[in-house]
Structure formats: C-alpha cells, structure tokens
C-alpha cells in the first residue's frame, strides 16, 4: 500500500522500487533528489517529515565480486582482474532514511553517485537534520553536497587527507598522524 | 629516615632527597583524563568504595597545573592527540603518567586509522595497566607502583644536573 502511495506521489521520478522484508526503498536519479525528497515530505498522505539518517555507501567491492562466480573455473585468471564489458555501475550511493511521524512508516531513498561526478544536492534546505550526516558522508566518502552551509569534515581532523570509509582505504590507515604545534 | 625522640620535642635525621620523596610519594594528586569506559572504572576507584584518597591521591585535580599523576583512562583518537600533549605539557614537574586500559597502552581492539596505538607514542608513560577495562584494584596497584617509582627518584640530583648544565652554558 505504501508502495502504491509512493509510486503515486513520485510517478516517473522513481527509477526503481524494491521491497525487502517490509522495508521499502526507492531509487531516484541524482538531479531530481531534492524534488523527490520535497514531494515525499509535503505529500499529505505520506508526510515523511523526519530524516532519521543519511549516509553513503561504497559499492566498489560489490562490483568487483559480481563477475567472480562466472569465472570460477579459471582461478589463476582471477588475479589478473578481468574487466567486465560495459560501463561499471556508479560506485557510490547516498541513502536517505525517512520516517513519517504521522503514519509511522519508513522509507529509504537511494541515489547512485558515480565517481566522476561526486556532487549531490544538499537536503539541508528541507531538513536541518541533514547538516551533520552530510558532513559525515563528505568526510568518510568525499561526496560533496551542493548548497550545504558548512561542509567541513565531521569526524576526522581538518588536515586529514583521505576518505577512510572508501573500500580502497586500508583499515589501519596510511600513517596519518596529528601533532601538537605551538605557534 | 630515622626519627628519634629521647626526650622533649625529638629530632629527625634524614637526607633531604628522602624527605622530598617522602612528601611527594604521599600526595600524588591525580589528573583524571577519562575518555572511555576506563574512565568509569577510574571514577569508581576514586570514589568512596575503593577510595584512592587512602594513598594520598586526595584531590583529583582538574587543572593540569596542580596535578602530579596523569591517569589516562581510555581510548585516544588521533584527533585528540594535540589535546593530550598540551595537557601533559601544562603539568608542572615532577609528573608521572599512568596508561590505564588496553586502549591507552596499545590502542586495544581499535587497530584503525583513527585510533592512537598507545599513548606512549606521544607522551612518556610510567605505569601501564592492562585490562579492558582494568578493575579499580588494578588502578590502585598502578598508583602504588608510581609511589614506588617516586621513592627511587633523585629530585636533587636532577636539580644539580640542570644547574650545572645551565652554568656550563653561561660560561661558554
């Protein structure tokens, strides 16, 4: 039922919808994300007025593992990293977790973010609550949010050079250190 | 130290160094620096049940200027390193450091990009307390170890060495 209402609210803006164990997720295209979020918030029937969280996902490992089962026979060739034909799906995702305080329904909104265009419109104009999660996503993945009032790193220190939740960043880090400097 | 009272008000025969150590040993004011769950155990050790004041740690000093022992209880993230270093620098000599818990000693389970792998990477540590978190008895034992270390200290020798060093610099 929620699926139909969201479909009715978004119409062609919803690229694809998926329901997994009662949790509905809707994928939208990147340029239209603000329009989608505003519609979901302002729709009188849905009323997703609460942004519970916003975060990024790095799918690069997922893309790498996909072709592996097909070529299970040649184990030696697996190290050579054979590229699958066709363009890779976008590496990053930004996921918005919405909650309607009126109907107590939840919805995931997913936006795919390709590596060569890592800018998403900021949701801070719709929910002030997006400020810090967007800063965190910028810090951890390097995804920039256009229109954010103060896009600084949230968790790491300002001079930290990397984006540590990217899958190509090692868990132990690359030896970044911070020291006390007296002026 | 030998204290004798044959009659009247008595007399004391001792070495000045031993007198200084005797005084320092019995008033190691701690600077509680709790950053994680170890901080809770440290509070427990300071409070009435375990009562660290019994050992002279009478007054938890929240100003580094008036503290003798820095009890670093908890994880130190790399972002926090300058703050820890500054607090250590602000403490007046003589000063001692207790690294309480696995995180302070070695980074503990957090072998990650954001966690300092042991506070001895940035400040000198006198006593390590293992455990995750250690029991309050562990912290009390560490304090006693610090007191033993103070007892073996030579405060005047250090002073004279510094004086001699300064004098030689002045002559040259």
XYZ file of C-alpha atoms in Angstrom:
355
model
C 0.000 0.000 0.000
C 2.838 2.325 0.910
C 4.458 1.301 -2.348
C 1.432 2.443 -4.329
C 1.256 5.731 -2.442
C 4.948 6.450 -3.040
C 4.554 5.461 -6.679
C 1.569 7.775 -6.957
C 3.443 10.618 -5.277
C 6.645 10.315 -7.296
C 5.353 8.992 -10.621
C 8.177 8.758 -13.145
C 10.700 10.226 -10.701
C 11.021 6.801 -9.069
C 13.569 4.933 -11.155
C 13.049 1.648 -9.388
C 11.373 0.406 -6.234
C 12.287 -2.528 -4.085
C 10.724 -4.098 -1.039
C 12.808 -6.257 1.249
C 11.311 -7.744 4.415
C 8.754 -4.990 4.664
C 11.244 -2.173 4.087
C 10.531 -0.124 1.023
C 13.346 1.511 -0.876
C 13.056 3.750 -3.871
C 15.865 4.709 -6.184
C 15.829 8.106 -7.818
C 18.140 9.839 -10.234
C 20.686 12.284 -8.843
C 19.489 15.582 -10.359
C 15.960 15.036 -9.051
C 16.717 14.027 -5.493
C 15.688 17.328 -3.888
C 12.423 17.359 -5.807
C 11.719 13.793 -4.686
C 12.523 14.484 -1.035
C 10.387 17.612 -1.006
C 7.456 15.777 -2.560
C 7.749 12.950 -0.047
C 7.803 15.461 2.790
C 4.958 17.631 1.550
C 2.617 14.880 0.366
C -0.393 14.996 2.711
C -0.889 11.229 2.657
C 2.762 10.250 3.161
C 4.217 13.129 5.163
C 7.797 11.906 5.570
C 8.662 14.796 7.838
C 11.590 13.255 9.704
C 15.035 12.446 8.319
C 16.373 9.770 10.643
C 19.673 9.314 8.853
C 21.644 9.952 5.723
C 24.793 8.087 4.776
C 26.967 6.950 1.916
C 27.806 3.508 0.593
C 30.862 2.475 -1.393
C 29.831 -0.379 -3.692
C 33.192 -0.886 -5.383
C 33.817 -4.263 -3.714
C 30.330 -5.368 -4.672
C 31.034 -4.592 -8.307
C 34.319 -6.442 -8.165
C 32.786 -9.606 -6.725
C 29.987 -9.821 -9.241
C 31.930 -11.333 -12.175
C 33.861 -13.728 -9.949
C 31.350 -16.637 -9.781
C 31.074 -16.793 -13.575
C 34.805 -17.303 -13.966
C 35.232 -19.664 -11.055
C 36.884 -22.254 -13.302
C 39.989 -20.202 -14.040
C 41.371 -19.398 -10.615
C 44.669 -18.062 -11.927
C 42.898 -15.534 -14.098
C 41.123 -14.057 -11.100
C 44.275 -12.184 -10.070
C 44.523 -10.516 -13.463
C 41.310 -8.571 -12.686
C 39.458 -9.033 -15.953
C 37.208 -6.045 -16.504
C 33.632 -6.853 -17.275
C 32.366 -5.391 -20.532
C 30.257 -2.266 -20.437
C 30.368 0.655 -18.015
C 30.555 -0.115 -14.306
C 27.537 0.836 -12.236
C 28.037 4.028 -10.169
C 30.461 3.441 -7.343
C 28.793 5.364 -4.531
C 25.318 5.612 -3.137
C 23.700 8.100 -0.816
C 20.817 6.705 1.198
C 18.221 8.793 2.985
C 16.222 7.105 5.749
C 12.895 8.824 6.094
C 10.264 8.422 8.767
C 6.733 9.710 8.810
C 5.835 10.688 12.342
C 2.186 10.828 11.293
C 1.814 7.326 9.878
C 4.897 5.706 11.489
C 6.030 4.453 8.088
C 9.642 4.334 6.938
C 11.188 4.717 3.506
C 14.673 4.512 2.044
C 15.570 6.841 -0.787
C 18.680 5.831 -2.707
C 20.725 7.949 -5.080
C 23.547 6.488 -7.153
C 26.630 8.694 -7.283
C 29.225 7.997 -9.992
C 32.873 8.515 -9.165
C 33.399 11.215 -11.793
C 30.586 13.430 -10.513
C 30.525 13.270 -6.734
C 28.167 16.135 -6.055
C 24.683 15.712 -4.650
C 22.243 18.490 -3.820
C 22.163 19.130 -0.108
C 18.999 18.247 1.766
C 19.670 20.884 4.426
C 17.092 23.181 2.875
C 14.424 20.542 3.581
C 15.653 19.091 6.887
C 18.135 20.901 9.121
C 18.913 17.435 10.492
C 20.826 16.688 7.290
C 23.661 19.051 8.239
C 25.823 16.718 10.271
C 25.099 13.476 8.373
C 26.065 15.249 5.163
C 29.282 16.442 6.768
C 29.980 12.886 7.882
C 29.293 11.492 4.413
C 31.592 14.115 2.925
C 34.277 13.217 5.460
C 34.048 9.464 5.006
C 33.436 9.179 1.240
C 34.294 12.535 -0.302
C 30.808 13.062 -1.644
C 30.154 16.797 -1.841
C 26.774 18.293 -1.057
C 25.878 21.333 -3.102
C 24.219 24.065 -1.057
C 25.416 22.817 2.326
C 26.012 25.784 4.652
C 29.218 24.479 6.274
C 30.691 21.441 4.564
C 33.651 20.651 6.828
C 34.877 17.257 7.973
C 32.854 15.968 10.902
C 34.845 13.110 12.432
C 38.422 13.385 11.211
C 40.576 16.455 11.741
C 40.650 19.178 9.129
C 44.014 18.283 7.601
C 43.181 14.577 7.244
C 43.897 13.852 3.579
C 41.788 10.738 2.865
C 38.232 9.482 2.958
C 38.523 6.476 5.271
C 35.279 4.591 4.627
C 36.111 4.118 0.961
C 36.802 0.473 0.278
C 40.263 1.147 -1.158
C 41.393 2.772 2.103
C 43.128 0.307 4.455
C 41.661 -0.187 7.921
C 44.950 0.657 9.657
C 45.206 3.880 7.690
C 48.113 5.257 5.716
C 50.083 6.573 8.675
C 48.285 9.880 9.075
C 49.234 11.485 12.371
C 48.275 14.647 14.132
C 50.672 16.508 16.399
C 50.602 19.464 18.689
C 52.118 22.542 17.071
C 52.850 25.616 19.165
C 52.754 28.858 17.254
C 64.644 8.299 57.519
C 65.328 7.942 61.178
C 63.017 9.658 63.648
C 64.028 9.592 67.276
C 62.512 11.116 70.366
C 64.530 10.532 73.541
C 63.006 13.410 75.371
C 61.345 16.696 74.694
C 60.463 17.567 71.107
C 62.780 14.995 69.468
C 64.841 15.263 66.286
C 64.926 13.977 62.707
C 67.936 12.678 60.857
C 67.434 12.168 57.161
C 68.623 13.010 53.689
C 66.896 15.917 52.006
C 66.163 13.797 48.935
C 64.412 11.212 51.055
C 62.378 13.882 52.764
C 61.284 15.297 49.408
C 60.434 11.830 48.094
C 58.546 11.077 51.303
C 56.408 14.131 50.730
C 55.876 13.560 47.022
C 55.108 9.921 47.437
C 52.254 10.554 49.810
C 50.442 13.173 47.773
C 50.286 12.084 44.141
C 47.375 14.248 43.067
C 45.822 12.641 40.021
C 44.609 14.393 36.904
C 41.711 12.206 35.778
C 41.665 12.045 31.992
C 38.871 9.590 31.265
C 37.980 9.256 27.608
C 36.129 5.928 27.530
C 34.807 3.103 29.673
C 38.066 3.009 31.671
C 37.027 6.415 32.949
C 34.081 4.803 34.707
C 36.381 2.367 36.498
C 38.652 5.258 37.393
C 35.710 7.146 38.914
C 34.896 4.025 40.867
C 38.478 3.822 42.137
C 38.377 7.488 43.146
C 35.017 7.277 44.891
C 34.306 6.143 48.418
C 34.179 2.374 47.799
C 37.811 1.989 46.768
C 38.846 5.426 48.000
C 42.080 6.251 46.220
C 42.499 9.089 48.711
C 43.820 6.463 51.132
C 47.043 6.517 49.125
C 47.356 10.264 49.100
C 45.545 10.803 45.812
C 43.335 13.006 47.884
C 42.196 15.554 45.382
C 41.508 14.791 41.745
C 42.988 17.868 40.147
C 41.106 19.013 37.094
C 43.755 21.608 36.421
C 46.944 20.168 34.926
C 48.945 22.861 36.747
C 48.242 21.309 40.120
C 48.428 17.632 39.206
C 51.233 15.125 39.702
C 49.920 11.948 38.082
C 48.098 11.939 34.759
C 45.717 8.977 34.733
C 44.988 8.482 31.053
C 41.971 6.169 31.129
C 40.540 5.302 27.757
C 40.935 5.401 24.005
C 42.778 8.334 22.464
C 41.761 9.094 18.926
C 44.344 10.674 16.677
C 42.204 13.778 16.505
C 42.687 14.162 20.246
C 46.492 13.840 20.296
C 47.250 17.608 20.466
C 44.928 17.984 23.451
C 46.631 15.165 25.349
C 50.067 16.544 24.503
C 49.103 20.030 25.596
C 47.711 18.792 28.902
C 50.891 16.826 29.544
C 52.994 19.881 28.693
C 50.949 22.027 31.062
C 51.601 19.753 34.034
C 54.365 21.014 36.280
C 57.394 18.829 37.015
C 57.615 16.369 38.613
C 54.936 14.446 36.759
C 54.049 10.846 36.167
C 51.690 9.124 33.739
C 49.545 6.039 34.210
C 48.216 4.489 30.995
C 45.044 2.768 32.113
C 43.468 0.073 29.970
C 44.312 -1.726 26.759
C 43.453 1.272 24.550
C 45.757 3.677 26.360
C 48.532 1.072 26.442
C 48.391 -0.125 22.844
C 45.258 1.003 21.056
C 43.479 -2.143 22.225
C 40.973 -3.634 19.828
C 40.889 -0.435 17.794
C 43.628 -1.100 15.274
C 42.249 1.540 12.947
C 43.124 4.710 11.112
C 41.546 6.937 13.741
C 42.954 5.490 16.979
C 46.303 6.249 18.536
C 48.130 2.932 19.018
C 49.155 3.599 22.605
C 49.666 6.957 24.296
C 53.397 6.223 24.662
C 53.646 7.269 21.007
C 53.159 10.880 22.089
C 53.872 11.185 25.826
C 56.138 9.193 28.174
C 54.327 6.604 30.298
C 55.444 5.398 33.730
C 52.976 2.623 34.533
C 50.803 0.585 32.192
C 47.612 -1.029 33.488
C 46.358 -3.823 31.235
C 42.709 -4.815 31.121
C 39.601 -3.883 29.228
C 38.796 -2.146 31.460
C 41.044 -2.904 34.447
C 39.376 -3.315 37.797
C 39.768 -0.453 40.289
C 42.254 -2.619 42.185
C 44.413 -2.516 39.061
C 44.477 1.264 39.127
C 45.270 1.289 42.846
C 48.136 -1.110 42.185
C 49.382 1.196 39.435
C 49.283 4.125 41.835
C 51.336 2.118 44.337
C 53.809 1.362 41.536
C 54.056 5.083 40.829
C 54.724 5.657 44.517
C 57.492 3.067 44.414
C 58.945 4.874 41.441
C 58.810 8.206 43.259
C 60.635 6.614 46.182
C 63.567 5.698 43.924
C 63.705 9.163 42.399
C 66.615 11.580 42.917
C 64.989 15.012 42.755
C 68.082 16.966 43.896
C 70.416 15.205 41.535
C 68.181 16.298 38.706
C 68.211 19.876 40.008
C 72.009 19.967 40.267
C 72.424 18.447 36.841
C 70.224 21.176 35.413
C 72.145 23.829 37.348
C 75.461 22.509 36.113
C 74.136 22.408 32.593
C 72.927 25.990 32.842
C 76.239 27.066 34.393
C 78.298 25.485 31.661
C 76.163 27.165 29.053
C 76.712 30.523 30.774
C 80.480 30.061 30.892
C 80.752 29.157 27.259
